[in-house]
Short mmCIF file of C-alpha atoms and ligand atoms in Angstrom, two decimals:
data_model
loop_
_atom_site.label_atom_id
_atom_site.label_comp_id
_atom_site.label_asym_id
_atom_site.label_seq_id
_atom_site.Cartn_x
_atom_site.Cartn_y
_atom_site.Cartn_z
CA MET A 1202 -80.73 -67.04 -0.03
CA ALA A 1203 -79.89 -66.22 -3.61
CA GLY A 1204 -79.07 -62.56 -3.11
CA THR A 1205 -76.79 -62.90 -0.09
CA GLU A 1206 -73.76 -61.83 -2.07
CA GLN A 1207 -75.50 -58.73 -3.34
CA LEU A 1208 -76.76 -57.96 0.13
CA LEU A 1209 -73.24 -58.13 1.53
CA LEU A 1210 -72.08 -56.00 -1.36
CA ASN A 1211 -74.72 -53.39 -0.47
CA ILE A 1212 -73.53 -53.34 3.13
CA LEU A 1213 -69.89 -53.15 2.06
CA ILE A 1214 -70.62 -50.20 -0.23
CA ILE A 1215 -72.34 -48.25 2.54
CA VAL A 1216 -69.72 -49.00 5.20
CA LEU A 1217 -66.96 -48.13 2.77
CA SER A 1218 -68.53 -44.77 1.97
CA ILE A 1219 -68.69 -43.95 5.69
CA LEU A 1220 -65.07 -44.99 6.22
CA ILE A 1221 -63.86 -42.95 3.25
CA TYR A 1222 -65.72 -39.90 4.53
CA PHE A 1223 -64.06 -40.03 7.93
CA SER A 1224 -60.63 -40.90 6.61
CA LEU A 1225 -60.53 -37.47 4.96
CA GLY A 1226 -60.08 -35.81 8.34
CA PRO A 1227 -61.84 -32.82 9.89
CA GLN A 1228 -59.94 -30.14 7.96
CA TYR A 1229 -60.63 -31.50 4.45
CA LYS A 1230 -61.55 -28.66 2.12
CA TYR A 1231 -64.37 -30.21 0.12
CA LYS A 1232 -66.00 -32.02 2.99
CA LYS A 1233 -69.44 -30.60 2.24
CA ALA A 1234 -69.38 -31.80 -1.36
CA VAL A 1235 -68.08 -35.21 -0.35
CA ALA A 1236 -70.85 -35.48 2.24
CA VAL A 1237 -73.35 -35.54 -0.65
CA LEU A 1238 -71.21 -37.34 -3.18
CA LEU A 1239 -70.41 -40.38 -1.05
CA PRO A 1240 -73.94 -41.30 0.10
CA GLY A 1241 -75.10 -40.48 -3.43
CA THR A 1242 -72.64 -42.92 -4.96
CA ALA A 1243 -73.38 -45.56 -2.33
CA MET A 1244 -77.10 -45.19 -3.03
CA LEU A 1245 -76.70 -45.54 -6.80
CA LEU A 1246 -74.43 -48.55 -6.43
CA CYS A 1247 -76.87 -50.24 -4.07
CA MET A 1248 -79.65 -49.67 -6.59
CA THR A 1249 -77.51 -51.12 -9.36
CA PHE A 1250 -76.98 -54.33 -7.38
CA PRO A 1251 -80.33 -55.23 -5.79
CA PHE A 1252 -80.33 -58.38 -3.67
CA ASN A 1253 -83.79 -59.55 -4.57
CA VAL A 1254 -86.36 -58.91 -7.29
CA LEU A 1255 -89.97 -59.85 -6.54
CA GLY A 1256 -92.83 -59.05 -8.93
CA GLY A 1257 -90.64 -56.50 -10.69
CA TYR A 1258 -89.83 -54.70 -7.42
CA LYS A 1259 -86.10 -54.35 -6.80
CA TYR A 1260 -84.96 -54.57 -3.20
CA ASP A 1261 -81.73 -52.95 -2.05
CA LEU A 1262 -80.36 -50.93 0.88
CA ARG A 1263 -80.53 -47.53 -0.83
CA VAL A 1264 -82.70 -46.08 1.92
CA ILE A 1265 -79.78 -46.26 4.35
CA PRO A 1266 -77.32 -43.92 2.60
CA LEU A 1267 -80.30 -41.75 1.69
CA LEU A 1268 -81.40 -41.41 5.31
CA LEU A 1269 -77.82 -40.87 6.50
CA GLY A 1270 -77.44 -38.16 3.87
CA ILE A 1271 -80.60 -36.43 5.04
CA LEU A 1272 -80.10 -36.77 8.79
CA TYR A 1273 -76.43 -35.79 8.85
CA GLY A 1274 -76.27 -33.67 5.70
CA GLY A 1275 -79.32 -31.47 6.10
CA TYR A 1276 -82.07 -30.20 3.82
CA ALA A 1277 -80.04 -29.35 0.71
CA SER A 1278 -78.19 -32.65 0.58
CA GLY A 1279 -81.42 -34.51 1.40
CA ILE A 1280 -83.37 -32.93 -1.45
CA LEU A 1281 -80.53 -33.57 -3.89
CA LEU A 1282 -80.15 -37.22 -2.89
CA SER A 1283 -83.90 -37.86 -3.01
CA THR A 1284 -84.16 -36.35 -6.49
CA VAL A 1285 -81.20 -38.35 -7.78
CA MET A 1286 -82.59 -41.56 -6.28
CA ILE A 1287 -86.06 -41.12 -7.83
CA GLY A 1288 -84.52 -40.08 -11.13
CA TYR A 1289 -82.24 -43.12 -11.24
CA ARG A 1290 -85.04 -45.50 -10.29
CA TYR A 1291 -87.09 -44.07 -13.16
CA TYR A 1292 -84.14 -44.64 -15.46
CA LEU A 1293 -83.82 -48.27 -14.34
CA GLY A 1294 -87.44 -48.77 -15.38
CA GLY A 1295 -89.85 -51.59 -14.56
CA PRO A 1296 -92.97 -51.57 -12.40
CA GLY A 1297 -90.92 -51.02 -9.24
CA PHE A 1298 -90.79 -47.29 -9.92
CA ILE A 1299 -94.32 -47.01 -8.54
CA LEU A 1300 -93.17 -48.66 -5.31
CA THR A 1301 -90.43 -46.06 -4.97
CA LEU A 1302 -92.87 -43.27 -5.69
CA TYR A 1303 -95.27 -44.37 -2.94
CA SER A 1304 -92.91 -45.62 -0.27
CA PHE A 1305 -90.22 -42.94 -0.15
CA PRO A 1306 -92.03 -39.59 0.16
CA PRO A 1307 -93.63 -40.21 3.59
CA VAL A 1308 -90.31 -41.41 5.04
CA ILE A 1309 -88.28 -38.61 3.47
CA LEU A 1310 -90.78 -35.98 4.66
CA LEU A 1311 -90.74 -37.44 8.16
CA ALA A 1312 -86.94 -37.35 8.17
CA PHE A 1313 -87.02 -33.70 7.09
CA ALA A 1314 -89.51 -32.91 9.83
CA LEU A 1315 -87.25 -34.49 12.45
CA LEU A 1316 -84.11 -32.85 11.12
CA ARG A 1317 -84.31 -29.70 13.22
CA ARG A 1318 -84.40 -31.70 16.45
CA PHE A 1319 -82.00 -34.40 15.31
CA ASP A 1320 -78.90 -32.34 16.12
CA GLN A 1321 -79.89 -31.90 19.74
CA MET A 1322 -80.76 -35.53 20.32
CA GLN A 1323 -78.57 -37.87 22.30
CA SER A 1324 -76.90 -40.56 20.25
CA LYS A 1325 -79.18 -43.32 21.55
CA THR A 1326 -82.28 -41.40 20.50
CA ARG A 1327 -80.66 -40.80 17.14
CA TYR A 1328 -80.15 -44.52 16.58
CA LEU A 1329 -83.80 -45.10 17.42
CA VAL A 1330 -84.95 -42.37 15.04
CA GLY A 1331 -82.73 -43.62 12.19
CA SER A 1332 -83.61 -47.28 12.63
CA GLY A 1333 -87.26 -46.36 13.07
CA LEU A 1334 -87.29 -44.47 9.77
CA ALA A 1335 -85.59 -47.34 7.92
CA LEU A 1336 -88.00 -49.82 9.48
CA LEU A 1337 -90.98 -47.66 8.57
CA TRP A 1338 -89.85 -47.54 4.97
CA ALA A 1339 -89.33 -51.30 4.82
CA PHE A 1340 -92.76 -51.80 6.34
CA ILE A 1341 -94.50 -49.52 3.82
CA CYS A 1342 -92.68 -51.42 1.08
CA THR A 1343 -93.93 -54.71 2.44
CA LEU A 1344 -97.52 -53.48 2.56
CA ILE A 1345 -97.41 -52.12 -0.98
CA SER A 1346 -95.74 -55.29 -2.27
CA PHE A 1347 -98.46 -57.54 -0.87
CA PHE A 1348 -101.51 -55.36 -1.32
CA GLY A 1349 -100.52 -53.09 -4.22
CA SER A 1350 -101.66 -53.60 -7.79
CA LYS A 1351 -98.77 -55.93 -8.60
CA GLY A 1352 -99.65 -58.15 -5.66
CA VAL A 1353 -96.71 -60.28 -4.64
CA PRO A 1354 -98.23 -63.68 -3.71
CA VAL A 1355 -98.65 -64.25 0.03
CA THR A 1356 -96.60 -67.39 0.41
CA GLN A 1357 -94.71 -68.50 3.46
CA GLU A 1358 -91.43 -67.90 1.69
CA ASN A 1359 -92.36 -64.35 0.74
CA ILE A 1360 -93.61 -63.49 4.21
CA LEU A 1361 -90.33 -64.73 5.60
CA PHE A 1362 -88.44 -62.55 3.14
CA TYR A 1363 -90.31 -59.41 4.12
CA VAL A 1364 -89.91 -60.03 7.84
CA ALA A 1365 -86.19 -60.43 7.27
CA PHE A 1366 -86.27 -57.36 5.00
CA CYS A 1367 -87.76 -55.14 7.72
CA PHE A 1368 -85.48 -56.49 10.42
CA LEU A 1369 -82.45 -56.12 8.19
CA HIS A 1370 -83.19 -52.47 7.49
CA ALA A 1371 -83.54 -51.54 11.14
CA LEU A 1372 -80.37 -53.43 12.02
CA ALA A 1373 -78.26 -52.11 9.14
CA MET A 1374 -79.30 -48.53 9.85
CA TRP A 1375 -78.50 -48.91 13.53
CA MET A 1376 -75.10 -50.37 12.69
CA CYS A 1377 -74.21 -47.63 10.21
CA MET A 1378 -75.27 -44.88 12.59
CA TYR A 1379 -73.28 -46.43 15.38
CA LEU A 1380 -70.23 -46.49 13.14
CA MET A 1381 -70.75 -42.89 12.08
CA GLU A 1382 -71.30 -41.56 15.59
CA THR A 1383 -68.25 -43.39 16.91
CA LEU A 1384 -66.05 -42.09 14.12
CA ARG A 1385 -67.47 -38.61 14.55
CA GLU A 1386 -66.77 -38.65 18.25
CA ASN A 1387 -63.20 -39.76 17.58
CA GLU A 1388 -62.76 -36.97 15.10
CA GLN A 1389 -64.03 -34.37 17.54
CA MET A 1390 -61.78 -35.74 20.24
CA LYS A 1391 -58.80 -35.42 17.93
CA VAL A 1392 -59.59 -31.77 17.24
CA GLU A 1393 -60.05 -31.18 20.95
CA ILE A 1394 -56.71 -32.80 21.79
CA GLN A 1395 -54.92 -30.73 19.17
CA ARG A 1396 -56.41 -27.58 20.63
CA THR A 1397 -55.41 -28.59 24.16
CA GLU A 1398 -51.88 -29.31 23.03
CA LYS A 1399 -51.66 -25.89 21.45
CA LEU A 1400 -52.82 -24.34 24.68
CA ASN A 1401 -50.37 -26.30 26.77
CA ALA A 1402 -47.40 -25.36 24.62
CA LEU A 1403 -48.41 -21.75 24.87
CA SER A 1404 -48.91 -21.79 28.61
CA HIS A 1405 -45.37 -23.03 29.19
CA LEU A 1406 -44.03 -20.25 27.04
CA ALA A 1407 -46.20 -17.75 28.82
CA ALA A 1408 -45.09 -18.85 32.25
CA SER A 1409 -41.43 -18.39 31.49
CA ILE A 1410 -41.55 -15.11 29.63
CA ALA A 1411 -44.43 -13.21 31.15
CA HIS A 1412 -43.01 -13.23 34.62
CA GLU A 1413 -39.62 -11.98 33.49
CA VAL A 1414 -41.12 -9.12 31.51
CA ARG A 1415 -43.49 -8.09 34.22
CA ASN A 1416 -40.83 -7.16 36.77
CA PRO A 1417 -38.92 -4.60 34.70
CA LEU A 1418 -42.25 -3.16 33.59
CA THR A 1419 -43.30 -2.57 37.16
CA VAL A 1420 -40.00 -0.84 37.90
CA VAL A 1421 -40.26 1.39 34.85
CA ARG A 1422 -43.83 2.28 35.70
CA GLY A 1423 -42.84 3.22 39.22
CA PHE A 1424 -40.13 5.60 38.02
CA MET A 1425 -42.50 7.08 35.46
CA GLN A 1426 -44.91 7.86 38.25
CA LEU A 1427 -42.12 9.58 40.15
CA LEU A 1428 -41.12 11.59 37.08
CA LYS A 1429 -44.71 12.61 36.51
CA GLU A 1430 -44.96 14.02 39.97
CA LYS A 1431 -41.72 16.00 39.57
CA LYS A 1432 -42.17 17.50 36.10
CA THR A 1433 -44.44 20.44 35.81
CA ASP A 1434 -44.18 21.01 32.07
CA GLU A 1435 -47.64 20.39 30.59
CA SER A 1436 -46.58 18.54 27.40
CA GLU A 1437 -44.05 16.40 29.22
CA GLN A 1438 -46.74 15.48 31.72
CA ARG A 1439 -48.90 14.36 28.83
CA TYR A 1440 -46.14 12.21 27.33
CA ILE A 1441 -45.52 10.52 30.61
CA ARG A 1442 -49.21 9.84 31.07
CA LEU A 1443 -49.28 8.24 27.62
CA MET A 1444 -46.28 6.11 28.51
CA ILE A 1445 -47.92 4.93 31.72
CA ASP A 1446 -51.13 4.08 29.83
CA GLU A 1447 -49.22 2.01 27.33
CA LEU A 1448 -47.34 0.26 30.11
CA ASP A 1449 -50.68 -0.57 31.70
CA ARG A 1450 -51.82 -2.08 28.43
CA ALA A 1451 -48.73 -4.24 28.28
CA GLU A 1452 -49.40 -5.22 31.87
CA GLU A 1453 -52.93 -6.26 30.93
CA ILE A 1454 -51.66 -8.49 28.14
CA ILE A 1455 -49.24 -10.11 30.52
CA HIS A 1456 -52.00 -10.57 33.06
CA ASN A 1457 -54.01 -12.44 30.42
CA PHE A 1458 -51.01 -14.58 29.66
CA LEU A 1459 -50.43 -15.45 33.27
CA THR A 1460 -54.04 -16.57 33.62
CA LEU A 1461 -53.22 -19.08 30.91
CA ALA A 1462 -50.03 -20.15 32.52
CA LYS A 1463 -51.56 -21.06 35.85
CA PRO A 1464 -53.33 -24.33 35.31
CA GLN A 1465 -55.05 -24.57 38.68
CA ASN A 1466 -57.88 -22.41 39.91
CA GLU A 1467 -56.60 -20.84 43.09
CA ASP A 1468 -59.89 -20.00 44.69
CA VAL A 1469 -62.40 -22.66 43.75
CA LYS A 1470 -65.89 -22.59 45.21
CA CYS A 1471 -69.54 -23.21 44.39
CA PHE A 1472 -71.28 -20.17 43.03
CA ASP A 1473 -74.36 -19.16 41.07
CA ALA A 1474 -73.44 -18.53 37.44
CA ALA A 1475 -76.66 -16.56 36.94
CA VAL A 1476 -75.54 -14.02 39.55
CA GLU A 1477 -72.20 -13.60 37.78
CA VAL A 1478 -73.97 -13.17 34.44
CA ARG A 1479 -76.14 -10.41 35.90
CA HIS A 1480 -73.11 -8.74 37.39
CA VAL A 1481 -71.11 -8.84 34.15
CA VAL A 1482 -74.07 -7.58 32.15
CA SER A 1483 -74.38 -4.58 34.43
CA VAL A 1484 -70.68 -3.89 34.01
CA ALA A 1485 -70.91 -4.22 30.21
CA SER A 1486 -74.15 -2.28 29.79
CA ALA A 1487 -72.46 1.13 29.61
CA TYR A 1488 -70.14 -0.14 26.88
CA ALA A 1489 -73.13 -1.64 25.06
CA SER A 1490 -75.25 1.49 25.09
CA LEU A 1491 -72.29 3.50 23.87
CA ARG A 1492 -72.37 1.27 20.78
CA ASN A 1493 -76.15 1.19 20.40
CA VAL A 1494 -76.36 -2.41 21.50
CA GLU A 1495 -79.30 -3.57 23.54
CA ILE A 1496 -78.66 -6.48 25.88
CA GLN A 1497 -81.52 -8.93 26.34
CA LEU A 1498 -81.08 -11.04 29.43
CA ASP A 1499 -83.02 -14.22 30.00
CA LEU A 1500 -82.16 -16.10 33.17
CA GLY A 1501 -84.19 -18.73 34.93
CA ALA A 1502 -83.30 -20.70 38.03
CA PRO A 1503 -79.92 -20.40 39.78
CA LEU A 1504 -77.10 -22.26 38.03
CA MET A 1505 -74.73 -23.57 40.67
CA ILE A 1506 -71.32 -24.39 39.26
CA LYS A 1507 -67.86 -24.90 40.70
CA GLY A 1508 -64.86 -22.74 39.89
CA ASN A 1509 -63.39 -19.35 40.39
CA PRO A 1510 -66.13 -16.70 40.05
CA ALA A 1511 -63.70 -13.94 39.09
CA LYS A 1512 -62.31 -16.00 36.23
CA PHE A 1513 -65.74 -17.07 35.11
CA SER A 1514 -66.71 -13.38 34.97
CA GLN A 1515 -63.64 -12.75 32.85
CA VAL A 1516 -64.85 -15.37 30.35
CA LEU A 1517 -68.31 -13.83 30.21
CA LEU A 1518 -66.94 -10.34 29.83
CA ASN A 1519 -64.63 -11.41 26.99
CA ILE A 1520 -67.43 -13.10 25.08
CA ILE A 1521 -70.01 -10.38 25.72
CA LYS A 1522 -67.49 -7.70 24.74
CA ASN A 1523 -66.73 -9.57 21.51
CA GLY A 1524 -70.46 -9.81 20.82
CA ILE A 1525 -70.90 -6.08 21.28
CA GLU A 1526 -67.85 -5.31 19.15
CA ALA A 1527 -69.18 -7.60 16.42
CA MET A 1528 -72.12 -5.23 15.93
CA PRO A 1529 -70.59 -1.92 14.83
CA LYS A 1530 -74.00 -0.67 13.68
CA GLY A 1531 -75.70 -1.64 16.92
CA GLY A 1532 -78.22 -4.40 17.48
CA THR A 1533 -79.38 -6.84 20.12
CA LEU A 1534 -77.18 -9.12 22.17
CA GLN A 1535 -79.09 -12.03 23.62
CA ILE A 1536 -77.83 -13.71 26.77
CA ILE A 1537 -79.62 -16.82 27.95
CA GLY A 1538 -78.86 -18.93 31.00
CA LEU A 1539 -80.49 -22.30 31.45
CA GLN A 1540 -79.99 -25.75 32.86
CA GLU A 1541 -79.78 -28.70 30.50
CA GLU A 1542 -79.41 -32.15 31.95
CA ASN A 1543 -76.57 -31.73 34.44
CA SER A 1544 -74.98 -28.68 32.87
CA ALA A 1545 -75.34 -24.95 33.14
CA ILE A 1546 -75.57 -23.37 29.71
CA ILE A 1547 -74.89 -19.72 29.01
CA ASP A 1548 -75.69 -18.66 25.46
CA VAL A 1549 -74.40 -15.37 24.09
CA ILE A 1550 -75.95 -14.62 20.71
CA ASP A 1551 -75.18 -11.57 18.58
CA MET A 1552 -76.48 -10.38 15.23
CA GLY A 1553 -73.12 -9.05 14.17
CA VAL A 1554 -70.57 -9.56 11.44
CA GLY A 1555 -70.21 -13.32 12.01
CA MET A 1556 -67.34 -15.52 10.91
CA THR A 1557 -66.59 -18.13 8.27
CA GLN A 1558 -65.94 -21.71 9.36
CA GLN A 1559 -62.20 -21.14 8.88
CA GLU A 1560 -62.29 -18.15 11.21
CA VAL A 1561 -64.26 -20.12 13.78
CA ASN A 1562 -61.62 -22.84 13.64
CA ARG A 1563 -58.93 -20.27 14.32
CA LEU A 1564 -60.63 -18.93 17.45
CA GLY A 1565 -58.45 -19.44 20.46
CA THR A 1566 -55.25 -19.25 18.45
CA PRO A 1567 -52.96 -16.71 20.13
CA PHE A 1568 -53.06 -13.23 18.59
CA PHE A 1569 -55.81 -14.10 16.12
CA SER A 1570 -57.69 -10.83 16.00
CA SER A 1571 -59.52 -8.89 13.30
CA LYS A 1572 -59.53 -5.67 15.33
CA SER A 1573 -56.94 -2.91 15.21
CA GLU A 1574 -57.14 -2.55 18.99
CA GLY A 1575 -57.53 -6.27 19.61
CA THR A 1576 -55.09 -8.46 21.47
CA GLY A 1577 -56.40 -11.79 20.19
CA LEU A 1578 -55.99 -13.21 23.69
CA GLY A 1579 -59.51 -12.87 25.03
CA LEU A 1580 -60.91 -16.09 23.66
CA LEU A 1581 -57.71 -18.02 24.20
CA THR A 1582 -57.93 -17.16 27.90
CA SER A 1583 -61.66 -17.90 27.94
CA PHE A 1584 -61.25 -21.34 26.37
CA ARG A 1585 -58.58 -22.15 28.88
CA ILE A 1586 -60.59 -21.05 31.91
CA VAL A 1587 -63.70 -22.95 30.82
CA GLN A 1588 -61.57 -26.00 30.12
CA MET A 1589 -60.24 -25.82 33.67
CA MET A 1590 -63.84 -25.86 34.89
CA ASN A 1591 -64.40 -29.04 32.86
CA GLY A 1592 -66.66 -27.15 30.53
CA THR A 1593 -66.77 -26.46 26.80
CA ILE A 1594 -67.42 -23.47 24.59
CA LYS A 1595 -69.24 -24.18 21.35
CA VAL A 1596 -69.22 -21.58 18.61
CA THR A 1597 -71.57 -21.46 15.66
CA SER A 1598 -71.40 -18.53 13.31
CA LYS A 1599 -72.64 -17.38 9.96
CA LYS A 1600 -70.80 -14.68 8.04
CA GLY A 1601 -72.93 -11.55 7.97
CA LYS A 1602 -75.63 -13.07 10.18
CA GLY A 1603 -74.17 -13.39 13.66
CA THR A 1604 -72.48 -15.63 16.15
CA HIS A 1605 -73.64 -17.95 18.90
CA PHE A 1606 -71.31 -18.73 21.79
CA SER A 1607 -72.56 -21.50 24.02
CA ILE A 1608 -70.74 -22.06 27.30
CA ARG A 1609 -71.52 -25.39 28.95
CA ILE A 1610 -70.27 -26.14 32.44
CA PRO A 1611 -71.20 -29.14 34.59
CA MET A 1612 -73.41 -28.25 37.56
CA ALA A 1613 -71.96 -28.63 41.04
CA SER A 1614 -73.67 -31.49 42.83
P1 ADP B 2892 -59.89 -9.57 20.39
O1 ADP B 2892 -61.29 -9.32 20.84
O2 ADP B 2892 -58.88 -8.85 21.18
O3 ADP B 2892 -59.69 -9.39 18.91
P2 ADP B 2892 -60.55 -12.30 21.00
O4 ADP B 2892 -59.72 -13.49 21.32
O5 ADP B 2892 -61.56 -11.88 22.02
O6 ADP B 2892 -59.55 -11.12 20.68
O7 ADP B 2892 -61.27 -12.56 19.62
C1 ADP B 2892 -60.51 -12.98 18.51
C2 ADP B 2892 -61.20 -12.69 17.22
O8 ADP B 2892 -62.33 -13.53 17.04
C3 ADP B 2892 -61.80 -11.29 17.08
O9 ADP B 2892 -60.84 -10.36 16.67
C4 ADP B 2892 -62.87 -11.49 16.02
O10 ADP B 2892 -62.32 -11.46 14.74
C5 ADP B 2892 -63.34 -12.89 16.29
N1 ADP B 2892 -64.57 -12.89 17.08
C6 ADP B 2892 -64.71 -13.17 18.39
N2 ADP B 2892 -65.99 -13.08 18.78
C7 ADP B 2892 -66.71 -12.74 17.70
C8 ADP B 2892 -68.11 -12.49 17.45
N3 ADP B 2892 -69.03 -12.56 18.43
N4 ADP B 2892 -68.48 -12.17 16.18
C9 ADP B 2892 -67.56 -12.10 15.20
N5 ADP B 2892 -66.24 -12.31 15.36
C10 ADP B 2892 -65.80 -12.62 16.59
MG1 MG B 2893 -62.13 -9.84 22.69
#
């Protein structure tokens, strides 16, 4: 075929743009801008080097970066890319502009309609959706080419070209999505490993220091108690009480640390997470009403998971407490428990101050706290406990809007 070189060039351009995007790493500052720029450039380059021209219609792989940009980049990037593509096709001129005008809108609109659900889909379903969209576009193109006003002649050679054209689009889209999902998974794994390493380093430190500090503290507290009983002076009594309170606070911090340091769950059993959620909510409700926060609880069937119920409660309490504290002016804290595939999911959603992406990335770093009274250990401990239960905690947050903590733990079978 005459345009094989251009076709390969199209594929190379697209693959290269994907590789460049992922080589920037997860922490790259301008990732959002690059996520539009790269598919945009790939699309324009593909359009500049079409692999076949029939009846004035130019054929290239532009729909692939466009669809990738929409499906993975979202509405804003999708609208921008679509506008640029149509604008550039107009600039290139020729009768093919009409083809673009008729064939793209239905596919782009369909992609937008599927966008909301795309994030929750499994990767296999995603491949199907992506390839399906690319195939649909190629098919519409074929129909317009044969039956449109320009009327490409129905010869055996042309039919063969369009069959290959449709097949090629589905295949190329599938391939690109596979590459993207694999690279994305790798990237997430890398972030996860870094986080785990951080936790491990900390737990070793905790194990060695916490224990040593705890013993003298206990001794001091004991003598304080004795002193308190002996002294009758009112103000001295008050001082000693203050000292004991502060010692208890230190003890609590150390307790949190030791939870981190012990990698194994001592008392592992099967239990119903929904029961624990109800229990923790009842414990936290007084604290919530004190801060004008209403807790909305939505639990369905029992959620049997394996682990230490006391530690699981600690995780819930930490996250629920954070949610309440994130709403200084009051509000509603939503807690939802449900089963999804083979996992128990507990969602804790607040309408509070929210966090920027940078702050979300820092969650679970020791002593990261925005509160004057905060220890910055709550989430660190929580991440660790959930990790020990083979689960994950996903955080999505919007500054000024609120935060969504999603705990996912595999069901006990
Ligand atoms: P602490 O609550 O003692 O500050 P945590 O580890 O529980 O420590 O939380 C660390 C920090 O993460 C908090 O200080 C806060 O800045 C942020 N954070 C946690 N949960 C939320 C939330 N639901 N909304 C907004 N910020 C939060
Ligand atoms: Mg906290």
